[in-house]
Amino acid sequence: MSSTGAGYDLSATTFSPDGKIFQVEYATKAVENSGTAIGIKCKDGILLAVEKLLLSKLLVPGTNKRVHHVTPRIGVAVTGLTADTRQIVNRARDEAANYKESYGDYISPKLLTERVSNYVHYFTMHGSLRPFGASTLIAGYDDETKEAQLHMVEPSGVSYRYFGCAVGKGRQGAKTEIEKLKVMEMTCRVAMKHVAKILHVLHDEAKDKPFEIEMSWVCEESGFKHAMIDTQLIKDAEKWAKESIEADEMDDDE
Amino acid sequence: MPKRHWPLYLSLALFLRLLLMIGLAPSRSHGAPSQTLMDAPRQRTQSPIVTGTSVIGLKYKDGVMLAADTLASYGSLARYKSVERIRPVGESTLLGASGEYSDFQAIMEMLEDQTQEDRNMDDGFKRAPAEVHSYLRAVMYNRRNKMNPLWNYLLIAGVNPRTGGFFLGSVDHIGTAYEDDILATGFGAHLALPILRRRWRADMEEGEARALLEDCMRVLFYRDCRALNRIQIAKATREGVLVSDPYTIETSWSLAAFAQPKAGADTDGSW
């Protein structure tokens, strides 16, 4: 990055001469260093997957979850600073509960994304606040339009709707891999395996910390409800992924 | 022309103000209790408005069952005839309500929010019916202590997701709570409970239990003027909870007095 510091990075309220807000860029950097999170829109719904880097061998399996329920039909996958992500998840739940209290119905994925975006953006506009070092993938089924949607909220507070997206350490590789897959012709169940493979391929066993995969979906199979994917199912996908990677390597050797 | 009449308006206004002053002054100086709304003691709900009548419930061999009709009355008027008064709470609990229907809706919203919060935690915990019962007891008792009760008589039925034990309990609008094998609210406590006491057994099959509840609902329809022949039966078993679609129960009006209403005209007209 150009000229670190020089006084322009002390506050989220200060622009640098070339129009950047360094605090926001640093927050983005924080996300880039954490585990990869992938979201894919498939033929039958949305699949979320997170590579959860294990900080210690002493951790109990399944602690520090990164995929969360928000409403029966909406779930989020988060990556970045864990404590920051919790703040965002709590806010998303509050917004959802508040919407239901006011209007008697569940919030749509689009509106929830908008509200979470506003919340995250707010933290980039005040001198006394620090932007969130976290990105949020929001997957949900819209009862009104009868379709599953995938959105992502970035630390800047910007949000887009995606067919497929990836954030975190392995985002570049993941994005190119996703582009190669014919995602829209796959079911979530099939995509699961490919996503597991992507995460394993991108993972550098020598350099990176060991990891767990967490997955959830909002698809036909789950009745368009947001459901965590069974650990056994993920294990099966990982097994397939590892075998597939080995087969690929054999091909390369020939 | 308004311009020409302004003195008239002014004098009228002054006159009214004068009336007001002399009208109020004496009552204040005598220290009599004021009758204006602002000064009156504050009152909260004194009675329900849109109401459902009895809910009845029993334990049987495979679980717990509740029954209620689908009527919401506005006083004595049969106002809404297709209203569901038994609802699932989570995966293993049923809530049936008589009394103020809007209060029941508020209670349901509260419980649904909590169910979602439990779900969000994603730690595998599932609320047991006994816990829902105890919680509602606390809410009802607290609200009555605030002199602002939720005007319902509730039945809570279900199966404990951890132990598999059956639960049937009631809470009323002042927080009285208890459990039993058979329960009935409102008119049901007078008309259905005696029937339930005579015919209930712990080892009843599902069909028997259903027939018993239908018999009770039929008697309630005959004798309770706020009841309807359109009912729902709900069951909670170890497989989960199920609330039936509303259906109409058979009734018989072949009694001689019904067939020939004039038959008793030579007596005092009653049968």
Coordinates of C-alpha atoms in Angstrom, one line a residue, chain A residues 65 69-72 93 226 228, chain B residues 109 112-113 116 119-122:
Chain A
K65 CA -18.8 -21.1 14.9
H69 CA -28.9 -18.8 11.8
V70 CA -30.7 -15.5 11.7
T71 CA -34.3 -16.3 10.7
P72 CA -35.7 -19.7 9.7
R93 CA -30.5 -11.0 14.5
H226 CA -31.4 -22.3 6.5
M228 CA -26.4 -26.4 9.0
Chain B
E109 CA -45.3 -14.0 19.1
E112 CA -41.9 -17.7 18.5
D113 CA -39.2 -15.1 19.1
Q116 CA -35.9 -18.5 17.1
R119 CA -32.6 -22.0 17.2
N120 CA -30.0 -19.3 16.6
M121 CA -27.9 -20.6 19.5
D122 CA -27.6 -23.8 17.5

